């Protein structure tokens, strides 16, 4: 179970009760939900669902009523009602879900995992949605992790994406050490070579110091720019995406992406040079030398080498919403 | 150091620096909410920072985008063949539709290019100027004046009976005063209509002169009793002005007639004339005026009747066709629609659940055989994606809707009773006003 969901225990949810002043907001949500009668979802049950959602959202702070009311207005009430009714095991709700979302789910699985793996990916999700897993004697449907913050369709695509990406990454880490020709893979060879470097090789301390200072300045500069600009840079430099792809991901025109990337690069460089000149009091010659040092191959950059082959060391992924309870 | 090499160095440094951070990854619902733009500003900034540091989350987000694009493409209607695909591109379609609309409006509003034929027997309807409200019904004439069905035809002057006359002003060489009056009233722009009226009025002069001679010879005597002086107005039930007082004398004094040059007709002549002009309402300016009112009244009444029918009866029986000829919907009584898959041989009733009271449907649109949008009174917007189950869609405003068009189960445009239009691309989660 994800850390975030762990905090949404029944006790926590019970502690989060809407005051009477939020009755109107709850009523509006209920009307927006417009759950058909045959789903057997009562208003009281839906209000509890809303309380759980709010508890999940505001688990780190005690919100005021206005914040909760504003939050309730943003919820996708109809989807939340459907998810709750399905989670409660209502056959008509489940029929509606299958009729409405099944084609979309399979299309999404095909888009994410390809034709070969789509059915397996989508079918595994169905089982978890219905709640075939049990934890502490309680059937836990995947729907319980949906709190109405997004559309249900988008949430389903997000869960599919998470499972697929994690599977890909697990596969990367378990790649064999030798390729089909029996030769060690490049990055492992590099690691071996590095370890076997002559013990008497004199470290270039001055160069290392320049690079360390430059790295620190760069990290500080990246931390100072807007998160969206940093994300744009990450898409371009870390993920090697094209301007068009970044534009689609961020909802921007390609020309806008290009312009903003250039602006972000200039901004980062300006900040780095400002740090080196103003804070470190370096001369122009020292700044030039610093960049010259960085121009060459970074020593022992195992990560860069492994990244170029798509199998780098990465932090452990968060468990997915279905398997975390195991 | 050359700028280019420094740029390259910066790029390398950026690539190394934008590495994964150790922050906990958000759950899928957060990524989904980010994709749907449902996060608030603080959350968006916070998670964009995480995304910039976490390749795993970026990969997931890219997969969500991929799935979303292909899901929409799969749910959309099949397009025309690629050869004619450009024709349906909005960049061509929008300006083309705009040009067509402008041309249609211009054609409808341009003035008549040629006058009506002189001897035309078609009824002539006096038109008010576009921005003017419809002409008010004629007030009851004061007793001492002539009835409005009897024009006062001076030898040299023509006095317009009332300000309610629009376009029925003579303009001929014989009535410079009337021309001046027309200008004063501002009807000079109705020149073609005025010309046609002038022709008619000349004929009326001749007719009335002849009748005058006949009446004086055949009848003689003072007027008595009441006659309905409003010829065509008697047949217009809603806008009929009140008849003149029963005891009103319609016979002007000789002094008045002499001064004004008006006709002298007694009641029987008036009655006979009434009968005559009933058959030929276009033959008199007064008849034209009353016909105008009649037409206007009829138009208003018909519009009101249609509106009442549409809203009170819910457009019951209205067929909603789909691209498949044998699959249709039909609007039934409040809260129900009917569905056929055999071209209308048999119909299955489908209840529109989840509404209190039951919605009165006024219109619908089915972009596919499975998808159908319905709209109705009090903000009712309902959608089925599988031809079986209906779900309510949150309306942009709570008002009566009279029309809907749709591309698929996400994109639709609804039309309110007051003409406003709203469109959505996400099945009603967000609406935009359409101009």
XYZ file of C-alpha atoms in Angstrom:
761
model
C 0.000 0.000 0.000
C 1.526 3.329 -0.912
C 2.720 5.505 1.900
C 0.178 8.118 1.057
C -2.689 5.675 1.236
C -1.425 4.179 4.477
C -2.372 7.336 6.266
C -5.946 7.050 5.060
C -6.876 4.446 7.605
C -10.461 3.987 8.643
C -9.596 5.661 11.939
C -8.153 8.658 10.134
C -11.149 8.851 7.831
C -13.516 8.628 10.770
C -11.684 11.536 12.369
C -12.297 13.664 9.293
C -15.939 14.666 9.485
C -17.506 17.473 7.530
C -18.989 20.201 9.684
C -22.614 21.239 9.001
C -21.367 24.336 7.183
C -20.135 22.094 4.384
C -23.543 20.501 3.887
C -24.294 22.681 0.869
C -20.998 21.779 -0.786
C -21.639 18.105 -0.115
C -25.125 18.437 -1.560
C -23.728 20.027 -4.720
C -21.290 17.159 -5.089
C -24.088 14.668 -4.600
C -26.149 16.328 -7.306
C -23.197 16.412 -9.652
C -22.632 12.739 -8.970
C -26.227 11.942 -10.067
C -25.773 8.295 -9.195
C -28.601 6.154 -10.583
C -30.790 4.582 -7.942
C -29.947 1.042 -8.992
C -26.337 1.552 -7.977
C -27.595 1.563 -4.377
C -25.241 4.344 -3.392
C -26.808 6.465 -0.685
C -26.042 10.071 0.032
C -24.550 9.141 3.385
C -22.204 6.654 1.787
C -21.150 9.231 -0.771
C -20.509 11.767 1.956
C -18.195 9.287 3.659
C -16.412 8.854 0.342
C -15.950 12.602 0.143
C -14.615 12.669 3.686
C -12.077 9.991 2.820
C -11.035 11.943 -0.222
C -10.581 15.124 1.771
C -8.675 13.281 4.479
C -6.354 11.914 1.849
C -5.811 15.316 0.332
C -5.211 17.170 3.566
C -3.376 14.485 5.484
C -0.393 16.739 6.015
C -2.271 19.738 7.336
C -5.494 20.771 8.957
C -7.394 22.677 6.346
C -9.970 25.369 6.875
C -13.500 24.944 5.641
C -12.984 27.150 2.607
C -10.089 25.031 1.445
C -12.153 21.868 1.859
C -15.095 23.415 0.045
C -12.858 24.543 -2.812
C -11.382 21.053 -2.927
C -14.810 19.431 -3.103
C -15.724 21.632 -6.055
C -12.764 20.302 -8.018
C -13.688 16.662 -7.574
C -15.005 14.559 -10.429
C -18.101 13.608 -8.486
C -19.756 11.354 -11.041
C -16.605 9.278 -11.479
C -16.113 9.126 -7.733
C -19.660 7.855 -7.240
C -19.112 5.180 -9.889
C -15.844 4.107 -8.310
C -17.447 3.890 -4.884
C -20.435 1.952 -6.164
C -18.128 -0.478 -7.969
C -15.989 -0.772 -4.882
C -19.120 -1.624 -2.902
C -19.842 -4.394 -5.389
C -22.898 -2.988 -7.122
C -23.548 -5.114 -10.242
C -25.315 -2.346 -12.199
C -22.436 0.016 -11.435
C -19.947 -2.577 -12.543
C -21.934 -3.173 -15.735
C -21.873 0.542 -16.396
C -18.140 0.688 -15.731
C -17.440 -2.191 -18.098
C -19.623 -0.731 -20.844
C -18.170 2.728 -20.452
C -14.491 2.118 -19.736
C -13.588 -1.303 -21.042
C -12.962 -0.237 -24.672
C -11.035 2.781 -23.474
C -8.955 0.647 -21.139
C -7.915 -1.723 -23.880
C -7.103 1.125 -26.227
C -4.938 2.687 -23.528
C -3.191 -0.600 -22.828
C -2.422 -0.997 -26.524
C -1.039 2.515 -26.672
C 1.132 1.997 -23.591
C 2.337 -1.564 -23.891
C 1.850 -2.389 -27.542
C -0.429 -4.923 -29.149
C 1.407 -7.940 -27.772
C 1.176 -7.047 -24.096
C -1.998 -4.949 -24.050
C -4.467 -7.659 -23.123
C -2.358 -9.012 -20.304
C -1.816 -5.540 -18.906
C -5.517 -4.628 -19.092
C -6.764 -7.972 -17.738
C -4.493 -7.787 -14.724
C -5.889 -4.373 -13.964
C -9.465 -5.689 -14.101
C -8.754 -8.273 -11.463
C -7.351 -5.655 -9.131
C -10.194 -3.255 -9.830
C -12.716 -5.877 -8.803
C -10.802 -6.549 -5.642
C -9.520 -10.082 -5.917
C -6.712 -9.255 -3.567
C -7.322 -9.553 0.122
C -5.538 -7.809 2.926
C -6.253 -8.385 6.603
C -9.346 -10.323 5.609
C -10.739 -7.372 3.730
C -11.253 -7.361 -0.016
C -9.447 -4.295 -1.211
C -10.541 -3.019 -4.562
C -8.212 -0.841 -6.531
C -11.102 1.611 -6.766
C -10.484 2.540 -3.151
C -7.345 4.337 -4.222
C -9.345 6.651 -6.472
C -10.393 9.822 -4.690
C -11.961 11.788 -7.510
C -9.068 14.173 -8.076
C -8.849 13.220 -11.721
C -11.156 11.679 -14.251
C -11.597 7.968 -13.768
C -10.385 7.276 -17.290
C -7.195 9.237 -16.749
C -6.615 7.485 -13.426
C -6.963 4.089 -15.101
C -4.403 5.133 -17.721
C -2.100 6.322 -14.942
C -2.293 2.976 -13.161
C -1.630 1.131 -16.417
C 1.315 3.427 -17.101
C 2.793 2.883 -13.658
C 2.611 -0.888 -13.984
C 4.099 -0.868 -17.445
C 6.949 1.512 -16.616
C 7.856 -0.371 -13.462
C 7.901 -3.618 -15.376
C 10.197 -2.100 -17.991
C 12.547 -0.817 -15.305
C 12.603 -4.115 -13.505
C 13.511 -5.778 -16.779
C 16.353 -3.339 -17.295
C 17.913 -4.101 -13.942
C 17.811 -7.818 -14.567
C 19.489 -7.690 -17.949
C 22.205 -10.350 -18.288
C 25.790 -9.320 -17.656
C 26.883 -10.821 -20.943
C 25.311 -10.256 -24.310
C 24.652 -13.027 -26.813
C 28.260 -13.011 -27.919
C 29.448 -13.789 -24.443
C 31.141 -10.451 -24.098
C 30.780 -8.322 -21.093
C 28.513 -5.360 -21.535
C 30.211 -2.090 -22.069
C 29.261 -0.440 -18.852
C 30.346 -3.381 -16.731
C 33.626 -3.391 -18.558
C 34.017 0.288 -17.804
C 33.386 -0.376 -14.145
C 35.925 -3.136 -14.138
C 38.469 -0.953 -15.889
C 37.932 1.801 -13.419
C 38.466 -0.504 -10.514
C 41.598 -1.803 -12.075
C 43.105 1.604 -12.655
C 46.707 1.850 -11.576
C 46.946 2.682 -7.939
C 49.684 5.201 -8.543
C 47.634 7.424 -10.898
C 47.885 10.952 -9.473
C 44.483 12.543 -9.046
C 44.037 15.915 -10.704
C 42.962 17.706 -7.566
C 42.692 21.103 -9.142
C 40.485 19.775 -11.893
C 38.328 17.930 -9.403
C 37.913 21.080 -7.333
C 36.845 23.124 -10.353
C 34.294 20.502 -11.300
C 32.918 20.242 -7.784
C 32.447 24.004 -7.589
C 30.853 24.056 -11.012
C 28.526 21.208 -10.111
C 27.438 22.942 -6.918
C 26.788 26.196 -8.773
C 24.808 24.370 -11.405
C 22.713 22.528 -8.839
C 21.951 25.796 -7.085
C 21.052 27.456 -10.395
C 18.694 24.618 -11.338
C 17.047 24.854 -7.955
C 16.459 28.553 -8.431
C 14.594 28.398 -11.741
C 10.882 27.710 -12.090
C 9.908 24.043 -11.682
C 8.271 24.063 -15.103
C 11.459 25.364 -16.717
C 13.401 22.670 -14.900
C 10.932 20.064 -16.118
C 11.373 21.327 -19.642
C 15.153 20.991 -19.304
C 14.755 17.500 -17.840
C 12.603 16.381 -20.751
C 15.152 17.731 -23.200
C 18.464 16.802 -21.588
C 17.704 13.860 -19.347
C 15.046 12.174 -21.480
C 16.365 13.230 -24.898
C 12.909 14.193 -26.061
C 12.288 16.271 -29.149
C 10.764 19.735 -28.977
C 7.533 18.396 -30.440
C 7.269 15.657 -27.831
C 7.922 18.116 -25.029
C 5.302 20.410 -26.497
C 2.711 17.639 -26.423
C 3.564 16.705 -22.872
C 3.393 20.259 -21.616
C 0.595 21.459 -23.860
C 2.819 23.997 -25.601
C 3.708 24.788 -29.158
C 7.041 23.499 -30.363
C 8.281 27.029 -30.948
C 7.294 27.968 -27.423
C 9.223 25.016 -26.045
C 12.293 26.007 -28.023
C 12.106 29.593 -26.907
C 11.608 28.718 -23.269
C 14.373 26.137 -23.308
C 16.768 28.681 -24.670
C 15.689 31.155 -22.052
C 16.134 28.579 -19.304
C 19.592 27.625 -20.564
C 20.641 31.265 -20.639
C 19.231 31.774 -17.190
C 21.079 28.773 -15.759
C 24.356 29.791 -17.374
C 23.969 33.351 -16.135
C 23.326 32.162 -12.607
C 26.295 29.792 -12.691
C 28.664 32.458 -13.964
C 27.271 34.947 -11.450
C 27.899 32.475 -8.651
C 31.446 31.835 -9.793
C 32.270 35.527 -10.226
C 30.335 37.150 -7.402
C 30.384 34.540 -4.681
C 33.611 32.750 -5.481
C 35.282 35.924 -6.735
C 36.750 34.084 -9.684
C 38.288 35.884 -12.564
C 37.186 35.449 -16.140
C 40.208 33.245 -16.751
C 39.269 30.961 -13.882
C 35.668 30.676 -15.102
C 36.982 29.812 -18.560
C 39.272 27.171 -17.140
C 36.448 25.740 -15.107
C 34.340 25.175 -18.204
C 37.292 23.737 -20.044
C 37.683 21.173 -17.313
C 34.031 20.218 -17.635
C 34.279 20.010 -21.391
C 36.266 16.834 -21.231
C 35.009 13.466 -20.162
C 33.812 13.472 -16.590
C 35.976 11.085 -14.598
C 34.391 7.858 -13.494
C 31.045 8.930 -14.959
C 29.606 5.447 -14.753
C 26.129 6.812 -14.561
C 26.457 8.647 -17.833
C 27.799 5.576 -19.555
C 25.048 3.344 -18.193
C 22.416 5.915 -19.039
C 23.467 5.897 -22.665
C 22.704 2.141 -22.794
C 19.327 2.581 -21.018
C 20.321 0.667 -17.918
C 21.408 3.063 -15.292
C 21.268 2.804 -11.569
C 17.981 4.237 -10.367
C 16.322 4.605 -7.012
C 13.897 1.891 -5.979
C 10.466 2.647 -7.412
C 7.483 3.157 -5.129
C 5.313 0.033 -5.021
C 2.234 0.302 -7.167
C -1.158 0.822 -5.674
C -2.245 -2.786 -6.062
C 0.760 -4.739 -5.008
C 1.851 -2.636 -2.073
C -0.459 -4.412 0.291
C 1.208 -7.793 -0.355
C 36.263 30.096 -24.740
C 33.949 29.971 -27.737
C 30.277 30.339 -26.950
C 29.462 27.167 -28.818
C 31.798 25.026 -26.778
C 30.540 26.613 -23.596
C 26.983 25.780 -24.694
C 28.020 22.200 -25.260
C 29.607 22.074 -21.872
C 26.478 23.503 -20.328
C 24.416 20.855 -22.079
C 26.624 18.103 -20.712
C 26.499 19.554 -17.242
C 22.726 19.883 -17.410
C 22.401 16.286 -18.470
C 24.382 15.164 -15.457
C 22.679 17.498 -13.053
C 19.111 16.695 -13.964
C 19.323 13.326 -12.395
C 16.776 11.540 -10.305
C 16.157 12.801 -6.825
C 15.312 10.722 -3.807
C 11.888 12.287 -3.206
C 8.978 9.858 -2.958
C 7.073 9.501 -6.190
C 3.442 10.600 -6.190
C 0.684 8.050 -6.613
C -0.948 7.516 -10.011
C -3.940 9.689 -9.106
C -1.662 12.698 -8.677
C -0.102 12.136 -12.077
C -3.597 11.708 -13.501
C -4.766 14.909 -11.803
C -1.705 16.729 -13.148
C -2.554 15.475 -16.626
C -6.167 16.661 -16.184
C -4.991 20.049 -14.848
C -6.920 19.361 -11.649
C -4.128 20.236 -9.208
C -3.992 23.672 -7.636
C -1.101 26.036 -8.381
C 1.016 25.021 -5.383
C 0.621 21.333 -6.045
C 1.342 21.813 -9.728
C 4.592 23.578 -8.938
C 5.565 20.994 -6.351
C 4.951 18.040 -8.619
C 6.570 19.696 -11.613
C 9.686 20.000 -9.506
C 9.474 16.313 -8.678
C 8.852 15.456 -12.318
C 11.935 17.407 -13.297
C 13.937 15.200 -10.914
C 12.309 11.817 -11.542
C 12.627 10.005 -14.848
C 10.288 7.245 -13.681
C 7.415 9.711 -13.201
C 8.230 11.409 -16.482
C 8.025 8.075 -18.246
C 4.676 7.398 -16.662
C 3.356 10.808 -17.633
C 4.509 10.307 -21.200
C 2.698 6.966 -21.267
C -0.484 8.625 -19.973
C -0.239 11.189 -22.753
C 0.302 8.492 -25.331
C -2.671 6.515 -24.118
C -4.843 9.599 -23.952
C -4.087 10.667 -27.502
C -4.711 7.235 -28.930
C -7.818 6.693 -26.823
C -9.340 9.850 -28.213
C -8.354 8.965 -31.742
C -9.950 5.560 -31.342
C -13.184 6.939 -29.936
C -13.539 9.597 -32.600
C -15.643 9.232 -35.716
C -13.879 7.844 -38.747
C -12.679 10.680 -40.869
C -13.044 11.153 -44.557
C -10.468 9.518 -46.746
C -7.104 11.185 -46.609
C -7.693 12.605 -50.039
C -10.432 14.848 -48.712
C -9.270 15.020 -45.128
C -8.155 18.605 -45.608
C -11.774 19.547 -46.193
C -12.646 18.650 -42.590
C -9.669 20.388 -41.106
C -10.917 23.112 -38.773
C -8.427 25.531 -40.285
C -10.342 25.328 -43.541
C -13.793 24.635 -42.192
C -14.020 27.487 -39.696
C -13.302 30.312 -42.153
C -15.473 28.666 -44.816
C -18.420 28.435 -42.441
C -17.870 32.028 -41.339
C -17.941 33.226 -44.954
C -21.128 31.276 -45.622
C -22.836 32.694 -42.554
C -21.870 36.254 -43.466
C -23.110 35.754 -47.012
C -26.402 34.338 -45.785
C -26.937 37.196 -43.369
C -26.096 39.775 -46.018
C -28.432 38.160 -48.514
C -31.246 38.097 -46.008
C -30.818 41.688 -44.923
C -30.050 43.475 -48.170
C -32.762 45.772 -49.435
C -34.948 44.712 -52.425
C -33.113 45.397 -55.644
C -36.142 46.063 -57.785
C -39.536 47.518 -57.059
C -42.639 45.436 -57.098
C -44.461 45.421 -60.441
C -47.054 48.122 -60.810
C -49.954 45.833 -61.386
C -48.863 43.176 -59.020
C -51.698 41.661 -57.095
C -49.434 40.148 -54.481
C -50.112 41.466 -51.056
C -47.668 44.134 -50.130
C -46.529 44.212 -46.585
C -45.263 47.471 -45.283
C -41.950 46.857 -43.556
C -40.651 48.864 -40.707
C -37.003 49.803 -40.620
C -34.782 46.990 -39.327
C -34.001 48.488 -36.009
C -37.444 49.705 -35.309
C -39.880 47.766 -33.277
C -42.978 46.538 -35.069
C -45.454 49.258 -35.781
C -47.845 49.782 -32.966
C -51.467 49.076 -33.599
C -53.400 52.032 -34.726
C -55.087 53.862 -31.966
C -58.784 54.423 -32.221
C -59.385 57.492 -34.249
C -61.068 60.377 -32.593
C -64.705 60.546 -33.528
C -64.399 63.676 -35.566
C -61.913 62.172 -37.944
C -62.489 59.848 -40.768
C -62.192 56.171 -40.208
C -58.805 54.836 -41.036
C -60.139 52.628 -43.733
C -61.124 55.670 -45.679
C -58.132 57.552 -46.734
C -58.339 61.242 -46.897
C -57.333 62.063 -50.358
C -56.861 65.713 -50.687
C -56.706 67.226 -54.030
C -53.307 68.578 -53.325
C -52.267 67.384 -49.975
C -52.131 64.112 -48.225
C -52.137 63.993 -44.526
C -50.641 60.900 -42.990
C -53.184 59.503 -40.583
C -50.825 58.491 -37.830
C -47.277 57.837 -36.841
C -47.954 54.136 -36.971
C -47.853 54.091 -40.719
C -44.579 52.745 -41.961
C -43.728 52.639 -45.590
C -47.259 53.413 -46.727
C -46.533 56.974 -47.578
C -47.175 58.088 -51.042
C -44.445 59.697 -52.932
C -45.577 61.058 -56.239
C -45.336 64.295 -58.057
C -48.782 65.159 -56.759
C -47.927 64.982 -53.115
C -44.836 66.857 -52.306
C -46.222 67.297 -48.829
C -46.371 63.591 -48.365
C -42.803 63.345 -49.485
C -41.861 65.907 -46.938
C -43.784 63.988 -44.365
C -42.023 60.820 -45.369
C -38.690 62.494 -44.905
C -39.818 63.834 -41.604
C -40.841 60.397 -40.530
C -37.593 59.131 -41.790
C -39.042 56.788 -44.374
C -36.984 58.099 -47.220
C -34.948 54.939 -47.072
C -38.010 52.977 -48.093
C -37.938 54.504 -51.527
C -38.787 51.415 -53.555
C -41.667 50.577 -51.282
C -42.814 54.149 -51.308
C -42.845 54.131 -55.080
C -45.029 51.068 -55.152
C -47.353 52.570 -52.623
C -47.595 55.683 -54.719
C -48.807 53.662 -57.661
C -51.416 51.944 -55.557
C -52.576 55.180 -54.068
C -53.126 56.699 -57.476
C -55.376 53.825 -58.345
C -57.237 54.226 -55.121
C -57.853 57.843 -55.882
C -59.534 56.877 -59.089
C -61.591 54.169 -57.407
C -62.737 56.381 -54.619
C -63.623 59.195 -56.891
C -65.801 56.831 -58.872
C -67.434 55.442 -55.773
C -68.060 58.898 -54.497
C -69.993 59.732 -57.525
C -71.912 56.468 -57.286
C -72.712 56.800 -53.638
C -73.911 60.300 -53.833
C -76.078 59.390 -56.701
C -77.364 56.080 -55.397
C -77.597 56.514 -51.701
C -77.381 60.033 -50.507
C -78.074 60.829 -46.983
C -76.212 61.028 -43.824
C -74.303 58.223 -42.333
C -75.889 56.306 -39.524
C -75.038 53.530 -37.305
C -71.693 52.143 -36.717
C -69.538 50.502 -39.207
C -66.397 48.767 -38.600
C -63.919 51.008 -40.226
C -61.094 48.640 -39.805
C -61.364 46.378 -42.766
C -58.525 43.935 -42.542
C -58.211 44.440 -38.877
C -61.484 42.712 -38.266
C -59.942 39.521 -39.414
C -56.890 39.876 -37.229
C -58.089 38.716 -33.876
C -55.173 39.633 -31.745
C -54.139 42.987 -33.036
C -57.487 44.394 -34.104
C -57.762 47.903 -32.941
C -61.046 48.858 -31.428
C -63.706 50.055 -33.845
C -64.694 53.645 -33.747
C -67.496 54.608 -31.432
C -70.853 53.491 -32.651
C -72.286 56.916 -32.763
C -69.394 58.484 -34.446
C -70.317 60.301 -37.504
C -68.222 59.431 -40.397
C -69.451 62.180 -42.491
C -67.229 65.117 -42.342
C -68.719 68.485 -42.599
C -68.740 70.070 -45.909
C -66.523 72.693 -44.504
C -63.988 70.105 -43.367
C -64.102 68.203 -46.532
C -63.774 71.299 -48.441
C -60.802 72.365 -46.448
C -59.166 69.004 -46.333
C -60.304 67.815 -49.654
C -61.344 64.488 -48.260
C -63.883 62.075 -49.566
C -67.407 62.131 -48.341
C -68.777 58.661 -47.864
C -71.635 57.467 -45.762
C -71.760 54.387 -43.574
C -73.105 52.063 -46.181
C -70.381 53.015 -48.520
C -67.969 52.414 -45.742
C -69.479 49.007 -45.133
C -69.388 48.149 -48.812
C -65.897 49.363 -49.026
C -65.049 47.250 -46.055
C -66.330 44.213 -47.847
C -64.510 45.145 -50.980
C -61.241 45.763 -49.274
C -61.565 42.567 -47.319
C -61.173 40.803 -50.603
C -58.392 43.053 -51.688
C -56.607 44.125 -48.577
C -53.611 45.245 -50.501
C -55.636 47.790 -52.320
C -55.499 50.413 -49.616
C -52.729 51.863 -47.530
C -54.801 51.189 -44.481
C -55.205 47.648 -45.675
C -51.483 47.415 -46.077
C -50.967 48.724 -42.617
C -53.358 46.316 -41.073
C -51.962 43.472 -43.106
C -48.552 44.289 -41.747
C -49.916 44.073 -38.269
C -51.713 40.889 -39.161
C -48.595 39.262 -40.480
C -46.545 40.382 -37.541
C -49.140 39.134 -35.139
C -49.353 35.804 -36.880
C -45.596 35.402 -36.843
C -45.417 36.185 -33.165
C -48.251 33.848 -32.358
C -46.770 31.037 -34.383
C -43.390 31.461 -32.733
C -44.977 31.390 -29.337
C -46.989 28.340 -30.277
C -43.879 26.538 -31.481
C -42.021 27.421 -28.336
C -44.884 26.222 -26.204
C -45.077 23.030 -28.170
C -41.375 22.419 -27.924
C -41.148 22.933 -24.220
C -44.458 21.684 -23.008
C -44.570 18.607 -25.110
C -40.806 17.866 -25.042
C -40.594 17.435 -28.779
C -42.077 13.993 -28.324
C -41.771 11.857 -31.399
C -38.706 13.624 -32.708
C -36.319 11.200 -34.397
C -32.595 11.264 -33.746
C -30.774 9.553 -36.560
C -27.385 7.872 -36.374
C -24.819 7.091 -39.088
C -26.362 3.623 -39.248
C -29.680 3.860 -41.009
C -31.367 1.143 -38.959
C -30.321 2.584 -35.599
C -32.261 5.573 -34.287
C -33.557 7.161 -31.151
C -36.916 8.806 -30.661
C -37.838 11.316 -27.993
C -40.675 9.958 -25.886
C -42.483 11.323 -22.879
C -40.604 13.047 -20.086
C -37.843 10.858 -18.751
C -37.813 8.388 -21.615
C -36.389 7.861 -25.050
C -37.004 5.027 -27.457
C -34.359 3.107 -29.345
C -34.593 1.044 -32.493
C -32.029 -1.158 -34.212
C -34.273 -2.365 -37.022
C -35.050 0.872 -38.767
C -38.098 1.702 -36.665
C -40.014 -1.569 -36.889
C -39.713 -2.036 -33.152
C -38.787 0.433 -30.442
C -37.408 -0.204 -26.989
C -38.069 2.287 -24.264
C -35.080 3.514 -22.281
C -35.454 5.364 -19.039
C -33.297 8.398 -18.339
C -32.438 7.647 -14.745
C -30.948 9.879 -12.148
C -33.140 12.930 -12.667
C -35.752 14.445 -10.423
C -38.090 15.483 -11.947
C -37.942 13.467 -15.151
C -36.186 15.499 -17.851
C -38.088 16.916 -20.795
C -35.910 16.299 -23.805
C -35.983 18.758 -26.667
C -33.220 17.626 -28.982
C -30.535 15.048 -29.526
C -27.558 14.136 -31.665
C -25.958 10.772 -32.302
C -22.434 10.892 -33.788
C -22.299 7.090 -33.799
C -24.761 4.255 -33.400
C -23.667 3.859 -29.784
C -23.173 7.446 -28.716
C -26.086 9.837 -28.312
C -26.308 13.228 -26.632
C -29.678 14.547 -25.417
C -30.559 18.020 -24.185
C -33.710 19.437 -22.652
C -35.227 21.764 -20.126
C -33.655 22.920 -16.890
C -30.100 22.148 -17.893
C -30.702 18.549 -18.869
C -27.760 17.106 -20.808
C -27.569 13.340 -20.985
C -25.175 11.028 -22.757
C -24.997 7.387 -23.614
C -21.790 5.798 -24.804
C -23.131 2.304 -25.294
C -26.664 2.884 -26.567
C -28.006 1.532 -23.294
C -26.944 3.384 -20.189
C -27.527 7.096 -19.856
C -25.442 9.378 -17.679
C -26.120 12.991 -16.821
C -23.587 15.554 -17.946
C -23.083 18.678 -15.820
C -24.467 21.610 -17.817
C -22.602 24.870 -18.344
C -25.634 26.769 -17.075
C -29.013 25.736 -15.774
C -31.246 26.779 -18.602
C -33.372 25.262 -21.302
C -31.392 23.718 -24.121
C -32.871 23.355 -27.579
C -30.071 21.939 -29.686
C -26.945 19.809 -29.595
C -24.283 18.592 -32.001
C -21.423 16.265 -31.153
C -18.322 14.710 -32.606
C -17.917 11.867 -30.143
C -18.537 11.032 -26.513
C -16.257 13.834 -25.356
C -16.908 16.729 -27.706
C -20.271 18.399 -28.093
C -21.854 21.820 -28.522
C -25.186 22.652 -26.912
C -27.494 25.541 -27.790
C -29.567 27.284 -25.172
C -33.030 28.622 -25.777
C -31.669 32.161 -25.817
C -29.265 31.286 -28.595
C -26.111 30.980 -26.543
C -23.840 28.067 -27.364
C -21.432 26.131 -25.199
C -18.900 23.501 -26.195
C -16.995 20.842 -24.312
C -14.129 18.524 -25.223
C -14.149 16.480 -22.042
C -17.730 15.299 -21.722
C -18.898 18.229 -19.702
C -16.117 18.622 -17.180
C -15.302 21.951 -18.747
C -17.451 24.145 -20.972
C -16.501 27.054 -23.196
C -18.844 29.708 -24.472
C -18.999 29.673 -28.266
C -19.417 32.947 -30.128
